[in-house]
Short mmCIF file of C-alpha atoms and ligand atoms in Angstrom, two decimals:
data_model
loop_
_atom_site.label_atom_id
_atom_site.label_comp_id
_atom_site.label_asym_id
_atom_site.label_seq_id
_atom_site.Cartn_x
_atom_site.Cartn_y
_atom_site.Cartn_z
CA MET O 187 -198.66 104.30 36.33
CA VAL O 188 -195.59 106.12 34.60
CA THR O 189 -192.25 105.47 36.50
CA PRO O 190 -189.10 106.44 34.98
CA ASP O 191 -187.70 102.88 35.95
CA LYS O 192 -190.72 100.89 33.99
CA GLU O 193 -190.06 103.09 31.09
CA ARG O 194 -186.24 102.75 31.00
CA ALA O 195 -186.80 99.13 31.52
CA ALA O 196 -189.00 98.66 28.47
CA GLU O 197 -186.67 100.53 26.51
CA GLN O 198 -183.72 98.02 27.85
CA ALA O 199 -185.73 94.97 27.03
CA VAL O 200 -183.07 92.88 25.22
CA PRO O 201 -183.27 89.53 24.34
CA HIS O 202 -182.07 86.56 26.64
CA SER O 203 -178.88 85.68 25.16
CA PHE O 204 -178.02 89.16 25.56
CA LYS O 205 -178.81 89.47 28.88
CA LYS O 206 -176.73 86.45 30.03
CA LYS O 207 -173.86 88.04 28.88
CA ARG O 208 -174.32 90.97 31.27
CA GLY O 209 -174.31 88.81 34.34
CA ASP O 210 -176.64 88.41 37.18
CA ASN O 211 -177.30 91.90 38.43
CA TYR O 212 -178.68 92.99 35.06
CA PHE O 213 -180.93 90.10 34.77
CA MET O 214 -182.40 90.77 38.53
CA GLU O 215 -183.35 94.45 37.53
CA GLN O 216 -185.10 93.26 34.80
CA LYS O 217 -186.95 91.00 37.00
CA LYS O 218 -187.95 93.44 39.44
CA ILE O 219 -189.93 95.13 36.37
CA PHE O 220 -191.71 92.50 34.42
CA SER O 221 -193.66 90.05 36.27
CA GLU O 222 -192.32 87.44 34.65
CA PRO O 223 -189.15 87.02 32.50
CA VAL O 224 -189.79 87.76 28.62
CA LYS O 225 -191.96 85.01 27.32
CA TYR O 226 -193.81 85.14 24.15
CA ASP O 227 -197.41 84.45 24.66
CA LEU O 228 -199.06 84.88 21.10
CA THR O 229 -202.50 85.00 22.35
CA PHE O 230 -203.06 88.46 22.81
CA ALA O 231 -200.69 89.79 20.10
CA ARG O 232 -202.80 87.71 17.65
CA GLU O 233 -205.86 89.53 18.81
CA ILE O 234 -204.66 92.76 18.48
CA TYR O 235 -203.34 91.69 15.06
CA ARG O 236 -207.09 90.97 13.91
CA LEU O 237 -208.00 94.59 14.79
CA GLU O 238 -208.95 96.55 11.78
CA ASN O 239 -205.55 98.12 11.61
CA GLY O 240 -204.03 95.57 14.00
CA SER O 241 -201.75 93.55 11.31
CA TYR O 242 -199.86 96.41 10.65
CA ILE O 243 -197.95 96.15 13.92
CA LYS O 244 -196.26 93.10 12.43
CA GLN O 245 -194.49 95.19 9.90
CA CYS O 246 -192.84 97.54 12.82
CA MET O 247 -189.26 97.29 12.69
CA ASN O 248 -188.59 99.16 15.85
CA CYS O 249 -186.63 102.01 14.34
CA GLY O 250 -187.88 104.53 17.16
CA LEU O 251 -188.66 107.28 14.59
CA CYS O 252 -192.43 107.50 15.78
CA THR O 253 -191.25 107.84 19.29
CA VAL O 254 -189.06 110.84 18.53
CA SER O 255 -191.59 112.28 16.42
CA CYS O 256 -194.17 111.96 19.03
CA ALA O 257 -195.99 115.22 20.44
CA THR O 258 -197.13 113.33 23.67
CA ARG O 259 -194.22 111.11 24.04
CA ASP O 260 -193.23 112.95 27.41
CA VAL O 261 -196.62 112.07 28.95
CA MET O 262 -196.97 108.45 27.55
CA GLU O 263 -195.83 105.64 29.69
CA TYR O 264 -194.54 103.75 26.77
CA PRO O 265 -194.02 105.85 23.48
CA PRO O 266 -195.48 103.89 20.46
CA ARG O 267 -192.38 101.91 19.53
CA GLN O 268 -192.46 100.43 22.93
CA LEU O 269 -195.84 99.65 22.93
CA PHE O 270 -195.78 97.96 19.56
CA ASN O 271 -192.91 95.47 20.98
CA LEU O 272 -194.95 94.91 24.25
CA ILE O 273 -197.85 93.81 22.29
CA LYS O 274 -195.55 91.47 20.21
CA LEU O 275 -194.44 90.25 23.49
CA GLY O 276 -198.03 89.46 24.47
CA LYS O 277 -197.75 92.06 27.39
CA LYS O 278 -201.25 92.39 27.62
CA GLU O 279 -201.69 94.28 31.07
CA GLU O 280 -198.98 96.70 30.48
CA VAL O 281 -200.30 97.25 27.29
CA LEU O 282 -204.21 97.72 28.04
CA THR O 283 -203.47 99.68 31.31
CA SER O 284 -200.82 102.15 29.70
CA ASN O 285 -201.83 105.72 28.87
CA THR O 286 -200.45 105.50 25.53
CA PHE O 287 -203.03 105.12 23.18
CA TRP O 288 -205.08 107.42 25.11
CA SER O 289 -202.58 110.50 25.12
CA CYS O 290 -202.13 110.04 21.09
CA THR O 291 -203.82 113.39 19.96
CA SER O 292 -203.97 111.95 16.22
CA CYS O 293 -201.54 114.63 14.86
CA CYS O 294 -200.17 112.26 12.24
CA THR O 295 -196.54 113.02 12.60
CA CYS O 296 -195.68 109.50 13.27
CA LYS O 297 -198.01 108.09 10.70
CA ALA O 298 -196.13 110.54 7.87
CA ARG O 299 -192.81 109.68 9.04
CA CYS O 300 -192.87 105.88 9.54
CA PRO O 301 -190.68 104.27 7.06
CA ARG O 302 -192.89 101.04 7.18
CA GLY O 303 -195.91 103.14 6.22
CA ILE O 304 -197.88 101.95 9.32
CA PRO O 305 -200.85 104.04 10.10
CA ILE O 306 -200.03 104.53 13.71
CA ILE O 307 -202.82 106.74 14.61
CA ASP O 308 -205.40 104.21 13.25
CA VAL O 309 -203.59 101.61 15.23
CA MET O 310 -204.16 103.55 18.33
CA HIS O 311 -207.63 104.08 17.64
CA ASP O 312 -208.06 100.50 17.35
CA LEU O 313 -206.73 100.02 20.71
CA LYS O 314 -208.75 102.62 22.07
CA LYS O 315 -211.93 100.78 20.85
CA TYR O 316 -210.34 97.64 22.28
CA ALA O 317 -209.72 98.63 25.57
CA ILE O 318 -213.34 100.38 25.91
CA GLU O 319 -215.03 97.15 24.94
CA TYR O 320 -212.70 94.98 27.50
CA GLY O 321 -213.54 97.50 30.42
CA TYR O 322 -210.04 99.37 30.47
CA THR O 323 -211.58 102.58 31.41
CA ASP O 324 -209.79 104.19 33.88
CA TYR O 325 -208.30 107.00 31.99
CA PRO O 326 -210.17 110.16 31.68
CA GLN O 327 -209.91 109.92 28.14
CA ALA O 328 -211.95 106.68 27.80
CA ALA O 329 -214.96 108.94 29.32
CA PHE O 330 -214.57 111.75 27.00
CA TYR O 331 -214.42 109.69 24.02
CA LYS O 332 -217.38 107.91 24.94
CA ALA O 333 -219.48 110.93 25.72
CA PHE O 334 -218.22 112.42 22.50
CA TRP O 335 -219.58 109.31 20.56
CA THR O 336 -223.03 109.39 22.25
CA GLU O 337 -223.66 112.91 21.80
CA MET O 338 -222.81 112.75 18.15
CA SER O 339 -224.72 109.77 17.42
CA SER O 340 -227.84 111.07 19.26
CA ARG O 341 -227.91 114.27 17.34
CA GLY O 342 -225.87 113.89 14.16
CA LYS O 343 -223.87 116.73 15.39
CA MET O 344 -221.64 117.42 18.08
CA PHE O 345 -222.69 119.49 21.20
CA GLU O 346 -219.80 120.34 23.13
CA GLY O 347 -222.30 121.22 26.36
CA GLY O 348 -223.85 118.13 26.09
CA MET O 349 -220.68 116.26 25.43
CA THR O 350 -219.13 118.07 28.50
CA ALA O 351 -221.81 117.33 31.03
CA ARG O 352 -221.82 113.66 30.07
CA TYR O 353 -218.09 113.36 30.58
CA PHE O 354 -218.40 114.93 33.89
CA LEU O 355 -221.18 112.88 34.77
CA THR O 356 -219.16 109.79 34.11
CA ARG O 357 -215.93 111.07 36.09
CA GLY O 358 -217.85 112.64 38.88
CA LEU O 359 -217.11 115.01 41.46
CA ASP O 360 -213.31 114.81 41.96
CA GLU O 361 -212.84 115.52 38.26
CA ILE O 362 -215.23 118.72 38.55
CA VAL O 363 -213.05 120.02 41.51
CA LYS O 364 -209.91 119.47 39.32
CA ALA O 365 -211.44 121.26 36.36
CA MET O 366 -212.70 124.35 38.71
CA ASP O 367 -209.58 126.57 37.35
CA MET O 368 -211.06 126.08 33.86
CA LYS O 369 -214.04 128.18 34.92
CA ASP O 370 -212.44 131.20 33.65
CA VAL O 371 -212.03 129.67 30.22
CA GLY O 372 -215.60 128.92 30.01
CA ILE O 373 -216.61 132.36 31.04
CA SER O 374 -214.68 133.67 28.35
CA MET O 375 -215.86 131.54 25.51
CA LEU O 376 -219.45 132.24 27.08
CA LYS O 377 -218.96 136.01 27.00
CA HIS O 378 -217.42 135.91 23.58
CA GLY O 379 -220.59 133.87 22.15
CA ARG O 380 -218.43 130.62 21.47
CA MET O 381 -220.12 128.36 23.59
CA PRO O 382 -224.00 127.84 22.62
CA LEU O 383 -225.98 126.88 25.80
CA LEU O 384 -228.52 125.06 23.71
CA PRO O 385 -227.80 122.08 21.17
CA PRO O 386 -227.91 122.57 17.59
CA LYS O 387 -230.97 121.09 15.72
CA LYS O 388 -230.63 117.43 15.48
CA ILE O 389 -229.87 116.69 11.78
CA LYS O 390 -233.28 115.30 9.46
CA GLY O 391 -231.73 112.32 8.46
CA LEU O 392 -230.97 111.26 11.83
CA GLY O 393 -233.07 108.19 11.18
CA GLY O 394 -231.08 107.46 8.37
CA LEU O 395 -227.47 107.81 10.03
CA LYS O 396 -228.26 105.46 12.91
CA LYS O 397 -229.35 102.80 10.38
CA ILE O 398 -226.10 103.58 8.73
CA ILE O 399 -224.29 102.88 11.80
CA SER O 400 -225.93 99.93 13.06
CA LYS O 401 -225.22 98.43 9.14
CA ALA O 402 -221.76 99.12 9.75
CA GLN O 403 -221.31 97.77 12.73
CA GLU O 404 -223.05 94.41 11.65
CA LEU O 405 -220.58 94.34 8.75
CA ASP O 406 -217.80 94.91 11.07
CA ARG O 407 -218.88 92.30 13.30
CA LYS O 408 -219.35 89.85 10.30
CA GLU O 409 -215.97 90.60 9.06
CA ALA O 410 -214.28 89.94 12.35
CA ALA O 411 -215.94 86.74 12.87
CA ARG O 412 -214.47 85.39 9.95
CA MET E 218 -215.40 128.29 -8.97
CA ARG E 219 -217.99 126.37 -7.19
CA TYR E 220 -217.72 123.95 -4.47
CA SER E 221 -219.81 121.93 -2.16
CA TYR E 222 -218.97 123.29 1.65
CA TYR E 223 -218.79 121.37 4.48
CA PRO E 224 -219.03 123.75 7.53
CA GLY E 225 -218.44 121.29 10.34
CA CYS E 226 -219.96 121.70 13.95
CA SER E 227 -217.50 124.22 15.38
CA SER E 228 -218.92 126.76 12.70
CA GLU E 229 -221.66 126.71 14.91
CA ALA E 230 -220.06 127.17 18.10
CA THR E 231 -216.43 127.55 19.10
CA ALA E 232 -215.26 128.64 15.70
CA LYS E 233 -217.94 131.06 14.40
CA ALA E 234 -214.92 133.29 13.58
CA ASN E 235 -213.73 130.67 10.92
CA ALA E 236 -217.35 130.49 9.32
CA HIS E 237 -217.88 134.09 8.97
CA SER E 238 -214.46 134.86 7.49
CA ILE E 239 -214.58 132.25 5.22
CA GLU E 240 -217.76 133.22 3.85
CA GLY E 241 -216.66 137.20 3.24
CA VAL E 242 -213.36 135.94 1.61
CA ALA E 243 -214.79 133.54 -0.47
CA LYS E 244 -217.27 135.80 -1.52
CA ALA E 245 -214.58 138.68 -2.44
CA LEU E 246 -212.73 136.00 -4.47
CA ASP E 247 -215.63 134.61 -6.55
CA VAL E 248 -215.68 131.02 -4.82
CA GLN E 249 -219.11 129.90 -4.51
CA LEU E 250 -219.51 127.68 -1.40
CA GLU E 251 -222.84 125.58 -1.37
CA GLU E 252 -223.64 123.99 1.93
CA ILE E 253 -224.23 120.45 1.75
CA PRO E 254 -227.71 120.07 2.62
CA ASP E 255 -228.29 118.15 5.98
CA TRP E 256 -225.02 117.45 6.70
CA ASN E 257 -223.62 115.37 9.91
CA CYS E 258 -220.83 115.53 12.48
CA CYS E 259 -217.66 113.89 10.87
CA GLY E 260 -216.43 112.51 14.13
CA ALA E 261 -213.16 114.18 14.21
CA SER E 262 -210.23 112.07 15.47
CA VAL E 263 -212.67 110.78 18.45
CA ALA E 264 -215.20 108.69 17.17
CA SER E 265 -213.19 105.83 15.42
CA GLY E 266 -211.62 105.18 18.93
CA VAL E 267 -215.33 104.18 19.89
CA VAL E 268 -216.56 102.72 16.96
CA GLY E 269 -213.64 101.91 14.98
CA ASP E 270 -212.29 103.39 11.72
CA PHE E 271 -214.85 101.60 9.37
CA THR E 272 -218.09 102.81 11.10
CA GLN E 273 -216.61 106.25 11.50
CA LEU E 274 -215.91 106.49 7.81
CA VAL E 275 -219.12 105.46 6.78
CA VAL E 276 -220.63 108.30 8.95
CA THR E 277 -218.35 110.41 7.22
CA ALA E 278 -218.96 109.44 4.12
CA ARG E 279 -222.86 110.22 4.17
CA ASN E 280 -221.67 114.04 3.37
CA LEU E 281 -219.88 112.85 0.66
CA ALA E 282 -222.73 110.76 -0.61
CA ILE E 283 -225.04 113.44 -0.33
CA ALA E 284 -222.58 116.18 -2.19
CA GLU E 285 -222.10 113.50 -4.91
CA THR E 286 -225.46 114.10 -6.21
CA LYS E 287 -224.31 117.72 -7.13
CA GLY E 288 -221.10 116.81 -8.47
CA LEU E 289 -219.30 119.63 -7.04
CA ASP E 290 -216.17 118.92 -4.81
CA VAL E 291 -216.00 119.18 -1.03
CA VAL E 292 -214.49 121.90 0.57
CA THR E 293 -214.13 122.14 4.40
CA GLY E 294 -212.51 124.88 6.43
CA CYS E 295 -211.63 122.63 9.44
CA SER E 296 -208.59 120.49 9.70
CA SER E 297 -210.01 117.58 11.62
CA CYS E 298 -213.25 117.41 9.37
CA TYR E 299 -210.70 117.75 6.51
CA MET E 300 -208.85 114.69 7.71
CA THR E 301 -211.84 112.43 8.39
CA LEU E 302 -213.65 113.43 5.08
CA ALA E 303 -210.17 113.32 2.90
CA VAL E 304 -209.22 110.07 4.36
CA ALA E 305 -212.92 108.64 3.91
CA ASN E 306 -212.74 109.82 0.44
CA LYS E 307 -209.27 108.64 -0.48
CA LYS E 308 -210.34 105.02 0.80
CA PHE E 309 -213.35 105.08 -1.55
CA LYS E 310 -211.10 105.97 -4.47
CA GLN E 311 -208.47 103.24 -3.79
CA ASP E 312 -209.93 100.36 -1.66
CA GLU E 313 -212.39 98.47 -3.60
CA HIS E 314 -213.28 96.12 -0.52
CA PHE E 315 -213.93 99.01 1.60
CA ARG E 316 -216.02 100.95 -1.23
CA ALA E 317 -218.14 97.91 -1.53
CA LYS E 318 -218.53 97.37 2.18
CA ALA E 319 -219.05 101.08 3.02
CA ASN E 320 -221.77 101.34 0.18
CA GLU E 321 -223.63 98.35 1.56
CA ALA E 322 -223.79 100.33 5.07
CA LEU E 323 -224.43 103.75 3.15
CA ALA E 324 -227.25 101.87 1.26
CA ALA E 325 -229.34 101.58 4.77
CA ALA E 326 -230.21 104.98 4.27
CA GLY E 327 -230.67 104.85 0.60
CA LEU E 328 -227.36 106.44 -0.02
CA ASN E 329 -224.29 105.61 -2.36
CA TYR E 330 -220.84 107.06 -3.00
CA ASN E 331 -218.73 106.37 -6.27
CA GLY E 332 -215.87 108.23 -4.83
CA THR E 333 -216.07 110.83 -7.59
CA LEU E 334 -215.32 114.05 -5.60
CA GLN E 335 -212.12 115.79 -4.48
CA VAL E 336 -212.21 116.48 -0.70
CA ARG E 337 -210.16 120.09 -0.15
CA GLN E 338 -209.24 122.55 2.65
CA PHE E 339 -210.20 126.08 2.01
CA LEU E 340 -206.44 126.87 2.29
CA ASP E 341 -205.78 124.62 -0.49
CA VAL E 342 -208.63 126.31 -2.58
CA ILE E 343 -207.15 129.53 -2.18
CA ILE E 344 -203.84 128.82 -2.95
CA ASN E 345 -204.33 126.45 -5.72
CA ASP E 346 -207.35 127.14 -7.45
CA VAL E 347 -207.75 131.20 -6.52
CA GLY E 348 -203.87 131.65 -6.71
CA LEU E 349 -201.98 134.14 -4.88
CA ASP E 350 -201.82 136.53 -7.68
CA LYS E 351 -205.60 137.08 -7.33
CA VAL E 352 -205.26 137.23 -3.38
CA ALA E 353 -202.73 140.09 -3.80
CA GLN E 354 -204.98 141.94 -6.45
CA LYS E 355 -207.49 141.77 -3.80
CA VAL E 356 -205.52 143.70 -1.15
CA LYS E 357 -206.85 146.97 -0.22
CA LYS E 358 -205.05 147.33 3.05
CA SER E 359 -201.65 146.19 2.99
CA LEU E 360 -200.34 144.24 6.40
CA ASP E 361 -197.12 145.96 5.61
CA GLY E 362 -195.28 145.77 9.04
CA LEU E 363 -197.06 143.03 10.54
CA THR E 364 -195.28 140.05 11.65
CA VAL E 365 -197.40 136.67 11.46
CA ALA E 366 -196.69 133.39 12.57
CA GLY E 367 -198.31 130.85 10.41
CA TYR E 368 -199.45 128.03 12.47
CA VAL E 369 -200.73 125.30 9.85
CA GLY E 370 -200.79 122.62 12.53
CA CYS E 371 -200.91 118.80 12.22
CA GLN E 372 -203.73 117.23 10.13
CA THR E 373 -203.98 119.84 7.37
CA VAL E 374 -200.46 118.78 6.15
CA ARG E 375 -200.20 115.36 7.41
CA ALA E 376 -203.45 113.52 6.82
CA LEU E 377 -202.65 112.74 3.40
CA PRO E 378 -198.88 114.14 3.23
CA PHE E 379 -197.66 115.91 0.15
CA GLU E 380 -201.48 115.98 -1.20
CA PHE E 381 -200.92 119.90 -1.04
CA ASP E 382 -198.02 121.21 1.09
CA ASP E 383 -194.65 119.70 2.67
CA PRO E 384 -196.00 117.77 5.80
CA GLU E 385 -192.91 118.61 7.83
CA GLN E 386 -192.32 122.43 7.05
CA PRO E 387 -195.16 123.59 4.90
CA VAL E 388 -194.93 126.90 3.26
CA PHE E 389 -198.21 127.92 1.70
CA MET E 390 -199.61 129.72 4.76
CA ASP E 391 -196.16 131.91 5.01
CA ARG E 392 -196.57 132.45 1.00
CA LEU E 393 -200.41 133.76 1.63
CA MET E 394 -199.28 136.17 4.63
CA GLU E 395 -196.86 137.68 2.37
CA ALA E 396 -199.34 137.98 -0.57
CA LEU E 397 -201.38 140.08 2.24
CA GLY E 398 -197.95 142.22 2.71
CA ALA E 399 -197.17 140.95 5.81
CA THR E 400 -193.80 139.09 6.80
CA ALA E 401 -193.90 135.44 7.49
CA ALA E 402 -192.16 134.84 11.25
CA ASP E 403 -189.74 132.47 11.38
CA PHE E 404 -191.71 129.64 13.04
CA PRO E 405 -190.25 125.93 13.31
CA MET E 406 -193.39 125.07 15.23
CA ARG E 407 -195.65 125.82 12.71
CA ALA E 408 -196.84 122.18 11.70
CA ARG E 409 -196.47 120.68 15.48
CA CYS E 410 -199.51 119.39 17.50
CA CYS E 411 -201.46 122.01 19.68
CA GLY E 412 -202.85 118.94 21.86
CA SER E 413 -206.33 118.62 19.83
CA SER E 414 -209.06 117.59 22.16
CA SER E 415 -207.08 116.90 25.38
CA THR E 416 -208.23 119.96 26.86
CA ILE E 417 -211.04 118.48 28.76
CA PRO E 418 -209.58 115.19 29.73
CA ALA E 419 -205.58 115.84 30.05
CA ARG E 420 -205.14 119.65 29.76
CA ASP E 421 -201.69 119.53 30.65
CA ILE E 422 -200.86 117.95 27.17
CA VAL E 423 -202.64 121.29 25.68
CA LEU E 424 -200.75 123.75 28.06
CA ASP E 425 -197.36 122.07 27.67
CA LEU E 426 -197.56 121.97 23.83
CA GLY E 427 -199.22 125.49 23.56
CA TYR E 428 -196.17 127.03 26.06
CA LYS E 429 -193.47 125.60 23.15
CA ILE E 430 -195.93 127.18 20.18
CA PHE E 431 -195.94 130.46 21.92
CA GLU E 432 -192.41 130.83 22.64
CA SER E 433 -191.68 129.57 19.10
CA ALA E 434 -193.79 132.50 17.65
CA VAL E 435 -192.54 135.11 20.07
CA ALA E 436 -188.80 134.13 19.31
CA GLY E 437 -189.52 134.54 15.57
CA GLY E 438 -190.87 138.00 16.32
CA ALA E 439 -194.85 137.32 15.60
CA GLN E 440 -197.38 139.84 16.66
CA VAL E 441 -200.33 137.45 15.23
CA ILE E 442 -200.53 133.88 14.91
CA VAL E 443 -202.93 132.29 12.13
CA THR E 444 -204.35 128.89 11.64
CA PRO E 445 -206.85 127.18 9.49
CA CYS E 446 -207.82 124.99 12.11
CA PRO E 447 -210.58 125.61 14.83
CA MET E 448 -208.99 123.19 17.33
CA CYS E 449 -205.60 124.88 17.25
CA GLN E 450 -207.30 128.08 17.46
CA LEU E 451 -209.61 127.04 20.44
CA ASN E 452 -206.69 125.67 22.29
CA LEU E 453 -204.08 128.63 21.69
CA ASP E 454 -206.86 131.58 22.02
CA ALA E 455 -209.06 130.14 25.07
CA TYR E 456 -205.98 128.48 26.87
CA GLN E 457 -203.53 130.96 26.72
CA SER E 458 -203.95 132.32 30.06
CA LEU E 459 -203.88 128.86 31.52
CA VAL E 460 -200.36 128.75 29.93
CA ASN E 461 -199.42 131.93 31.56
CA ARG E 462 -200.54 130.62 34.77
CA LYS E 463 -198.69 127.40 34.61
CA TYR E 464 -195.59 128.65 33.30
CA GLY E 465 -195.54 132.20 34.48
CA THR E 466 -195.15 133.89 31.23
CA ASN E 467 -197.11 136.73 29.87
CA PHE E 468 -197.81 135.62 26.07
CA ASN E 469 -200.54 137.87 24.91
CA ILE E 470 -200.27 137.00 21.27
CA PRO E 471 -203.71 137.11 19.16
CA VAL E 472 -204.57 133.70 17.64
CA LEU E 473 -206.82 134.07 14.20
CA PHE E 474 -208.02 132.29 11.50
CA PHE E 475 -205.98 132.96 8.37
CA THR E 476 -209.20 133.95 6.99
CA GLN E 477 -209.46 136.88 9.47
CA LEU E 478 -206.58 138.32 8.45
CA MET E 479 -207.39 138.22 4.83
CA ALA E 480 -210.45 139.61 5.52
CA VAL E 481 -208.68 142.59 7.10
CA ALA E 482 -206.31 142.89 4.05
CA PHE E 483 -209.42 142.99 1.70
CA GLY E 484 -211.09 145.62 3.54
CA LEU E 485 -214.20 143.26 4.49
CA SER E 486 -216.79 144.10 7.12
CA LEU E 487 -216.37 143.85 10.85
CA GLU E 488 -218.65 141.29 10.67
CA ASP E 489 -216.43 138.83 8.29
CA GLN E 490 -213.25 140.03 10.34
CA ALA E 491 -214.99 138.70 13.36
CA PHE E 492 -212.46 139.61 16.21
CA LYS E 493 -215.31 139.71 18.64
CA TYR E 494 -214.95 136.15 19.10
CA SER E 495 -211.26 136.29 19.94
CA ILE E 496 -210.64 135.86 23.67
CA VAL E 497 -206.96 137.23 23.30
CA SER E 498 -207.81 140.70 22.14
CA PRO E 499 -206.51 141.24 18.22
CA TYR E 500 -207.69 144.66 18.29
CA GLU E 501 -204.43 146.35 19.51
CA ALA E 502 -202.22 144.55 17.32
CA LEU E 503 -204.24 145.36 14.40
CA VAL E 504 -205.48 148.74 14.97
CA GLN E 505 -203.85 150.21 11.74
CA TYR E 506 -205.15 147.64 9.52
CA SER E 507 -208.59 147.02 10.80
CA LYS E 508 -211.02 149.73 10.13
S1 SF4 G 71 -191.65 104.32 12.96
FE1 SF4 G 71 -192.87 102.59 12.13
S2 SF4 G 71 -191.35 100.75 12.08
FE2 SF4 G 71 -190.52 102.56 13.17
S3 SF4 G 71 -190.65 102.14 15.41
FE3 SF4 G 71 -192.35 103.39 14.73
S4 SF4 G 71 -194.11 101.96 14.04
FE4 SF4 G 71 -192.34 100.89 14.10
S1 SF4 G 72 -200.39 110.62 15.89
FE1 SF4 G 72 -200.44 109.99 18.14
S2 SF4 G 72 -198.62 108.57 18.26
FE2 SF4 G 72 -198.37 109.58 16.60
S3 SF4 G 72 -197.09 111.32 16.96
FE3 SF4 G 72 -199.12 111.93 17.27
S4 SF4 G 72 -199.70 111.86 19.46
FE4 SF4 G 72 -197.68 110.62 18.84
#
């Protein structure tokens, strides 16, 4: 989980030649953090570069503008710049178990500011999808995202009640207990007519929509296989 | 002025106030909004995290394909829908490979989109198509004496930067409020993020960002916050009490859709002003303006 140490260490990840000059102590500090000394393993990086927007990461020049701009950097284990660096270094576990892309709110600040024109939020979407596919779904957001999609694709419209129910079913009792202080919010939403208890009607073209979705996914798979 | 209208899912649930006030204001300004038949959810900024950008953009484009048969540009009153629809639209216009591939998927339901439409935020339509002069002419009850924090949020101005306002410090919302007779609060947080859909899985993100936004609005002397975005409105309105609980503050600042204040200034019906959906009551702050 988030430790200031880990964050600082990643911030300080510097090339080998530089470390040597700093003497043994400095190197030991680094060793405590990383499971192994920095070693480039391109397998993971290449896999990420192949994602829909993944190749943009190669353009990142590590300027850090995304990090200072990020709305949720305070809660992110690694801000976007560091995450991209870790991807380049092949640090698969660090990347996939981090909360970075799950904390991204798609606020577009980084995307609008990145001097290299990297659509950072779209890269974050790719990483979410990749993490779900490979079973890195411990963060609550993963359950939320899946609940959202199931709800939307089975109706053609979003029904918050259904999505919330699905979310809590996946996350279990603990999460419900934690959310108890939100019940006031729920009650006032109900009172003010903003939380319908019944779902909206399914769209008429739901059959067609489902066909569109499976065709789109098929085309995506075909392109990825190339 | 005629447009195809994409209401978005929130218009039937958490953001009914948005739907009602947009309808009223559009009518008052002779803007005809024709709902896209059998529209579907755009997927917001969430779906692509499960199924990827391409699939989400195609799902979104189903709405554009249906709208194109009528040939009217698409207007939406939701920032998230705007982002998704506008980004999809831009891809259809600019990326030939994407267009061909996306149309192959749309063809599975007998649809096709050539990318001939524009996607617009309702705010953009009011400013650039209707014009602030016409807005000012319609004002029956000037909001003189009211200080308003124009909270534009993220996606409206940053989905496609510079499409209709400055992505860092947008000014259109303030100009619109001034056209209604109100004073625009000095409000540096006007385009920062509200935490979006983190409310359920990571509530603290929303509470922390909310705190900063309220603080900035109040410091600027605002009595009311207005926004064009259902997600921002929901987070700042429904979770204001939790922000107060977490930070020991006592913010009590109503958060309305900008169209609700327009409805007030135009002297439209209470139905169009749609105050009853507000959790933080706007009645006290607006008692001398609202009939
Ligand atoms: S702003 Fe762009 S180039 Fe700079 S660190 Fe972030 S992603 Fe890399
Ligand atoms: S889009 Fe995501 S990564 Fe970029 S600034 Fe916003 S929260 Fe941070």
